[in-house]
Coordinates of C-alpha atoms in Angstrom, one line a residue:
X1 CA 91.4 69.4 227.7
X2 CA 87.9 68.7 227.4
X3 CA 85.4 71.6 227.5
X4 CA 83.6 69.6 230.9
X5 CA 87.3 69.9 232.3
X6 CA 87.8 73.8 231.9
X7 CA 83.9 74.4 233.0
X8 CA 85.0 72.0 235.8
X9 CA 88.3 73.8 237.0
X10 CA 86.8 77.4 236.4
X11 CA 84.1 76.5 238.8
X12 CA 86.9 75.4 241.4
X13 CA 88.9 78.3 241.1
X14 CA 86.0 80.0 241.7
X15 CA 84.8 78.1 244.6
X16 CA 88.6 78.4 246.4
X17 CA 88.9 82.2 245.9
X18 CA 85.4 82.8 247.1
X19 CA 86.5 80.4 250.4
X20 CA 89.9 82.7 250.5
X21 CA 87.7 85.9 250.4
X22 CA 85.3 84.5 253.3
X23 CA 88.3 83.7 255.3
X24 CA 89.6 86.7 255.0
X25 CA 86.5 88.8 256.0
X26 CA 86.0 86.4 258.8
X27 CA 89.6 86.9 260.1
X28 CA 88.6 90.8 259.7
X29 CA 85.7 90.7 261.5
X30 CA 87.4 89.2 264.6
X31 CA 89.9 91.2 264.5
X32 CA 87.5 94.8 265.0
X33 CA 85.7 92.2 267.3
X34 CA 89.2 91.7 269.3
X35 CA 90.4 95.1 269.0
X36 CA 86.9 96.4 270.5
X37 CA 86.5 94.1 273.1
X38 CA 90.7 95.2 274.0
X39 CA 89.7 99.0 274.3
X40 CA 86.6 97.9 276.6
X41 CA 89.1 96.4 278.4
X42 CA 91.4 99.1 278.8
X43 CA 88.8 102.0 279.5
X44 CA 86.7 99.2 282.4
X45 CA 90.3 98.7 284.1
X46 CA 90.9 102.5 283.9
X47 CA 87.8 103.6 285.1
X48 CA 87.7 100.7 287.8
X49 CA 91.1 101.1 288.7
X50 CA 90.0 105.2 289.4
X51 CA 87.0 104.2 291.4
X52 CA 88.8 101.9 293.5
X53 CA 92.0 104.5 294.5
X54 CA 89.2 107.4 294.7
X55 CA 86.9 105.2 297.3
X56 CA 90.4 103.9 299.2
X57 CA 93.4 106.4 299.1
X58 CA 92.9 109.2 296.6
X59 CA 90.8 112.3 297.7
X60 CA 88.0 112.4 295.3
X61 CA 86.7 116.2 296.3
X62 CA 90.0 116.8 294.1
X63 CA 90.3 114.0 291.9
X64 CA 86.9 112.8 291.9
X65 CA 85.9 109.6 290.6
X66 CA 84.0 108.0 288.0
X67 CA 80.3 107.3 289.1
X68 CA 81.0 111.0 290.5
X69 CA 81.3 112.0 286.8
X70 CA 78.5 109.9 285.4
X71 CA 76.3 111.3 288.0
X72 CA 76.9 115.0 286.8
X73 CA 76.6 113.7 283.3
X74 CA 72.9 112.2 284.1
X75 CA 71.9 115.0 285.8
X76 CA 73.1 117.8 283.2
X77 CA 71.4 116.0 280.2
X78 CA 68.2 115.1 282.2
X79 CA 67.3 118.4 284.6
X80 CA 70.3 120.6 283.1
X81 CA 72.7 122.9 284.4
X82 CA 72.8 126.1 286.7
X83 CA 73.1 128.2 284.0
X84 CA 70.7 126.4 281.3
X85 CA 70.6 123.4 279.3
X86 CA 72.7 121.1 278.6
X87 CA 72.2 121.3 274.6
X88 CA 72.2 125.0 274.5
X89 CA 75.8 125.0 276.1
X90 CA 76.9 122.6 273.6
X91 CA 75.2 124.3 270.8
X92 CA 77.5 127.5 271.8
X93 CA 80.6 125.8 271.4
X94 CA 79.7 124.1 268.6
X95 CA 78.7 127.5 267.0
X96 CA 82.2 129.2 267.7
X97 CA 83.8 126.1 266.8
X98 CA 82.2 125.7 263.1
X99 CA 82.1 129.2 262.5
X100 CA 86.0 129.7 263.1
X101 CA 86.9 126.7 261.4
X102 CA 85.2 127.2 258.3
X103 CA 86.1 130.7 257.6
X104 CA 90.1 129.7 258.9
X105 CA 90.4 126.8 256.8
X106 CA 88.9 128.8 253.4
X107 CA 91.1 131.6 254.4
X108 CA 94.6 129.2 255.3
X109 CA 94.1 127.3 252.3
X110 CA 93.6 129.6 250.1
X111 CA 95.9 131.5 251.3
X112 CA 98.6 128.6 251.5
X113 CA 98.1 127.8 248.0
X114 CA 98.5 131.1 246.7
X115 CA 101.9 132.0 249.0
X116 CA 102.6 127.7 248.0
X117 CA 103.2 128.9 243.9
X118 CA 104.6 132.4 244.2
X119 CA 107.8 132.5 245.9
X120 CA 108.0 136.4 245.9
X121 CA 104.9 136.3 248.1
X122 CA 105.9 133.7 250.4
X123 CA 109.5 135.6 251.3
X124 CA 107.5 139.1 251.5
X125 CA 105.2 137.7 253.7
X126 CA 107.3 135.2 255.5
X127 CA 108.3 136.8 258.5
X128 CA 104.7 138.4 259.1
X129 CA 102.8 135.0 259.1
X130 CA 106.2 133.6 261.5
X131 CA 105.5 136.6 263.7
X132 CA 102.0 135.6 264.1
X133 CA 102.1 132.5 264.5
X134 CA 104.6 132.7 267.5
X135 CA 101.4 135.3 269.7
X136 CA 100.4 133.3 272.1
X137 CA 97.1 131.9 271.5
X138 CA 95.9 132.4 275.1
X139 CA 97.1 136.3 275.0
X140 CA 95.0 136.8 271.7
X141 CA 92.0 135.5 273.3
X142 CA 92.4 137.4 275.7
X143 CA 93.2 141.1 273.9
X144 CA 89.9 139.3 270.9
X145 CA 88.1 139.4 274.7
X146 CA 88.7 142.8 275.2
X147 CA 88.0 143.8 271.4
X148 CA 84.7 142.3 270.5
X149 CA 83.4 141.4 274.1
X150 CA 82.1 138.0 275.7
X151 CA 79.7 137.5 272.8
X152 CA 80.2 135.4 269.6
X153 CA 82.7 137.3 267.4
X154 CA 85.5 137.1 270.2
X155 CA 85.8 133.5 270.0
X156 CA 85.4 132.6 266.6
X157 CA 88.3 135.2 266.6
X158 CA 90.4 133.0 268.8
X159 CA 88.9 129.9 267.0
X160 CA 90.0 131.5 263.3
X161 CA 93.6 132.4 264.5
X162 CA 94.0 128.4 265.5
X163 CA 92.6 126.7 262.2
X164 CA 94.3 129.3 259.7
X165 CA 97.9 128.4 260.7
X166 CA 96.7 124.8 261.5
X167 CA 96.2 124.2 257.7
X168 CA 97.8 127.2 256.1
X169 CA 101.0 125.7 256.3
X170 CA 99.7 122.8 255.2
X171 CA 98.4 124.3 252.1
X172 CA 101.6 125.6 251.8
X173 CA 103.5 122.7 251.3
X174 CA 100.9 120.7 249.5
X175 CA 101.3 123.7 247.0
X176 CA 105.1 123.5 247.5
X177 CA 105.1 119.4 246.8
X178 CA 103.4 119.1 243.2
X179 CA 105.8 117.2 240.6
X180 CA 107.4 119.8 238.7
X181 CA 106.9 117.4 235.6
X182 CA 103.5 117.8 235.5
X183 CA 103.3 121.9 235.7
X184 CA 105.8 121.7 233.2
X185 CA 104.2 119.6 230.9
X186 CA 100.9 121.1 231.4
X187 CA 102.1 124.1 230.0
X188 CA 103.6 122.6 227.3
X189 CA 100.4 121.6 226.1
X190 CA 99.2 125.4 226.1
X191 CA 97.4 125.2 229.7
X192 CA 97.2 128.6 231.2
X193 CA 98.3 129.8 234.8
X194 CA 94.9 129.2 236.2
X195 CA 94.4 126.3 234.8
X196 CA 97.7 124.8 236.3
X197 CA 96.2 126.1 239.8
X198 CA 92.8 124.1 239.2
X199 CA 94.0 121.2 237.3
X200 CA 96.8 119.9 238.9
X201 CA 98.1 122.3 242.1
X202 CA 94.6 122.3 243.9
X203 CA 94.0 118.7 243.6
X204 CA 97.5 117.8 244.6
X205 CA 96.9 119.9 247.9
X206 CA 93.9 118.9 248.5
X207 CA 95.1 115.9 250.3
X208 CA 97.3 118.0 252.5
X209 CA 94.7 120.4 253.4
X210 CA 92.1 117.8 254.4
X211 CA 94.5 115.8 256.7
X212 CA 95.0 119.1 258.3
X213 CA 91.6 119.5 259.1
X214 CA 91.3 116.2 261.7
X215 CA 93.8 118.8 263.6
X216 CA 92.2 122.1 262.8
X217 CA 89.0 120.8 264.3
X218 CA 90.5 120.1 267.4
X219 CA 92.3 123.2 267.4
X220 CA 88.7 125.0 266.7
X221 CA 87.1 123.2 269.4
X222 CA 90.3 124.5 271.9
X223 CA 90.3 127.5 270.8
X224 CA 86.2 128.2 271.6
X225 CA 86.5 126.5 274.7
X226 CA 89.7 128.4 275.8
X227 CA 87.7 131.7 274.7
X228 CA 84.8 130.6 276.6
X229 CA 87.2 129.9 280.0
X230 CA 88.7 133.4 279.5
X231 CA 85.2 135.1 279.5
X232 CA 81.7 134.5 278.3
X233 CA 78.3 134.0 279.0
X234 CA 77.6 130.6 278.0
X235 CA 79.2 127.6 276.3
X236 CA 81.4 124.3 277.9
X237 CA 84.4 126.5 278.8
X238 CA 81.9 128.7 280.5
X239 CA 80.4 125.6 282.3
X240 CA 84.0 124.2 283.0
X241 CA 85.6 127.3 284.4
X242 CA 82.6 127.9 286.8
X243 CA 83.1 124.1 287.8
X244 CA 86.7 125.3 288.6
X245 CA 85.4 128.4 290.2
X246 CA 83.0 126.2 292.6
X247 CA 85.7 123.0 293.3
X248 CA 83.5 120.9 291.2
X249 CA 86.2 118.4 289.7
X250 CA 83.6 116.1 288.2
X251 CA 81.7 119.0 286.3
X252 CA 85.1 119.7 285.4
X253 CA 85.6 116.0 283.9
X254 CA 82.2 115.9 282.6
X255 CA 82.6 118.5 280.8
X256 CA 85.7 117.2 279.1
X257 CA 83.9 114.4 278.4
X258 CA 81.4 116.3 276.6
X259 CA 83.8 117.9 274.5
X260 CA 85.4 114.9 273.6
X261 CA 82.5 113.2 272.1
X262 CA 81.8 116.1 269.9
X263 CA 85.3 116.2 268.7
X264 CA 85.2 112.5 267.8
X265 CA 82.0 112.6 266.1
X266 CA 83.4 115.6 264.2
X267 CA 86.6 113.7 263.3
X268 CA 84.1 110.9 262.6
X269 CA 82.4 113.3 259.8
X270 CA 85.6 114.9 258.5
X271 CA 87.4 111.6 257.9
X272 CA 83.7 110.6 256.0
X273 CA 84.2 113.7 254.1
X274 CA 87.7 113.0 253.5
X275 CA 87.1 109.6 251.6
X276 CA 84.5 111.3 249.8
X277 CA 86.5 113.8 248.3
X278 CA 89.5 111.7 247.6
X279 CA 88.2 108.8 246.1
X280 CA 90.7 108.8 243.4
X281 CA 93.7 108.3 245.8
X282 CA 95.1 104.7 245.5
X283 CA 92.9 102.6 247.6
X284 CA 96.5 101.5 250.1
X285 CA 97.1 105.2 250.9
X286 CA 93.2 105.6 252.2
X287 CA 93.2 102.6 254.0
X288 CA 96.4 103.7 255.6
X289 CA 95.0 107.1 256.5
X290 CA 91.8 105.2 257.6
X291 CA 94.0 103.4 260.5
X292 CA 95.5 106.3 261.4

């Protein structure tokens, strides 16, 4: 074969897999195109579907309906709320919230991974972490309530009781699932207890104790809001239980709403986080998470 020839067929092969590539970030492309324009779809015919049965057979001082909703919405982020503004309330949660998160997940992880490689720890302490666990959440907000006050410290109580167990156990088992080969043969090699720990346990657990974290936000956002609807002074729980208090379903649903879009764009951050951290997982198992 001529040397004209090879130049000539490496150029095609070139030419067809760069065509096969476009195709296939074409075909991707209308696919998020597709699946977008299918979850417009669904939340239009929801929301239409609630206007219509609100305006016709539904009572909407109890259900409300959703240009009720938008209407609270407009009028909390542009004049505010009876009790402040908008951002400060949001800023409240979102302080509780962060603060009980981050010292719950150091504290269950660490914690997790310790009990995770000692198995004389983990059956002394077994059936005190199982006892806590099985308190009622809304009973220790409300006993953190009576303890610290309607301030700051009683609900990044309640928040830090909800993340801790949220990723202590799984800590616990990402500790608990390392290959035995590799601890074994990292000590063969001389590597010391610690190193072990660093090396091998703490990066295998990692991944464990970051997909806990999409939860344990959630959980920490529940768990202020919940505090904040038991007693406090300020914060969306506050706003949404004196919504209750007054009948006022659509402050009720706005605030939901509020708390939803805080919760995704916190997901949004930990899953950017996430992908940062673990950039040496296969990239199948990150795409798969990714879709999740």
């Amino acid at each position: 074969m001529s040397l004209d020839t090879e130049v000539s067929a490496a150029v095609e092969t070139e030419e067809t897999e760069q065509r096969i590539l476009d195709a296939q970030r074409a075909a991707h492309r209308r696919r998020r195109i597709n699946t977008w324009l299918l979850r417009l779809a669904i939340v239009v015919a929801w929301l239409g579907s609630w206007e219509l049965a609100a305006t016709l057979w539904i009572d909407p001082f109890l259900y409300s309906k959703p240009s009720n909703i938008w209407h609270r919405l407009v009028g909390w982020f542009t004049t505010g709320t009876d009790f402040g503004s908008i951002w400060y309330q949001i800023w409240v949660t979102v302080e509780e919230a962060v603060l009980g998160f981050a010292l719950g997940a150091v504290a269950g992880a660490v914690l997790g991974v310790i009990l995770g490689r000692s198995q004389y720890l983990a059956d002394v302490l077994a059936p005190f972490i199982k006892a806590a666990n099985a308190v009622p959440r809304i009973v220790l907000a409300a006993l953190f309530l009576l303890w610290f006050g309607l301030g700051l410290p009683s609900k990044v109580a309640t928040v830090f009781v909800l993340v801790f167990f949220a990723v202590f156990f799984n800590a616990f088992t990402g500790a608990r699932e390392v290959d035995r080969n590799l601890i074994d043969n990292a000590r063969i090699l001389g590597a010391s207890r610690l190193q072990v720990l660093w090396s091998i346990v703490l990066p295998s657990a990692t991944s464990w104790i970051l997909s806990s974290l999409h939860t344990a936000f959630g959980f920490a956002l529940i768990g202020a809001v919940v505090g904040e609807y038991t007693g406090a002074k300020a914060g969306m729980g506050f706003l949404i239980a004196n919504a209750q208090g007054t009948f006022d379903s659509a402050g009720i649903y706005a605030g939901m709403i509020v708390i939803t879009v805080v919760a995704l764009l916190a997901e949004w951050g930990i899953g950017h986080l996430e992908n940062r951290l673990l950039r040496w997982r296969p990239s199948v198992s990150r795409q798969t998470a990714a879709g999740l």
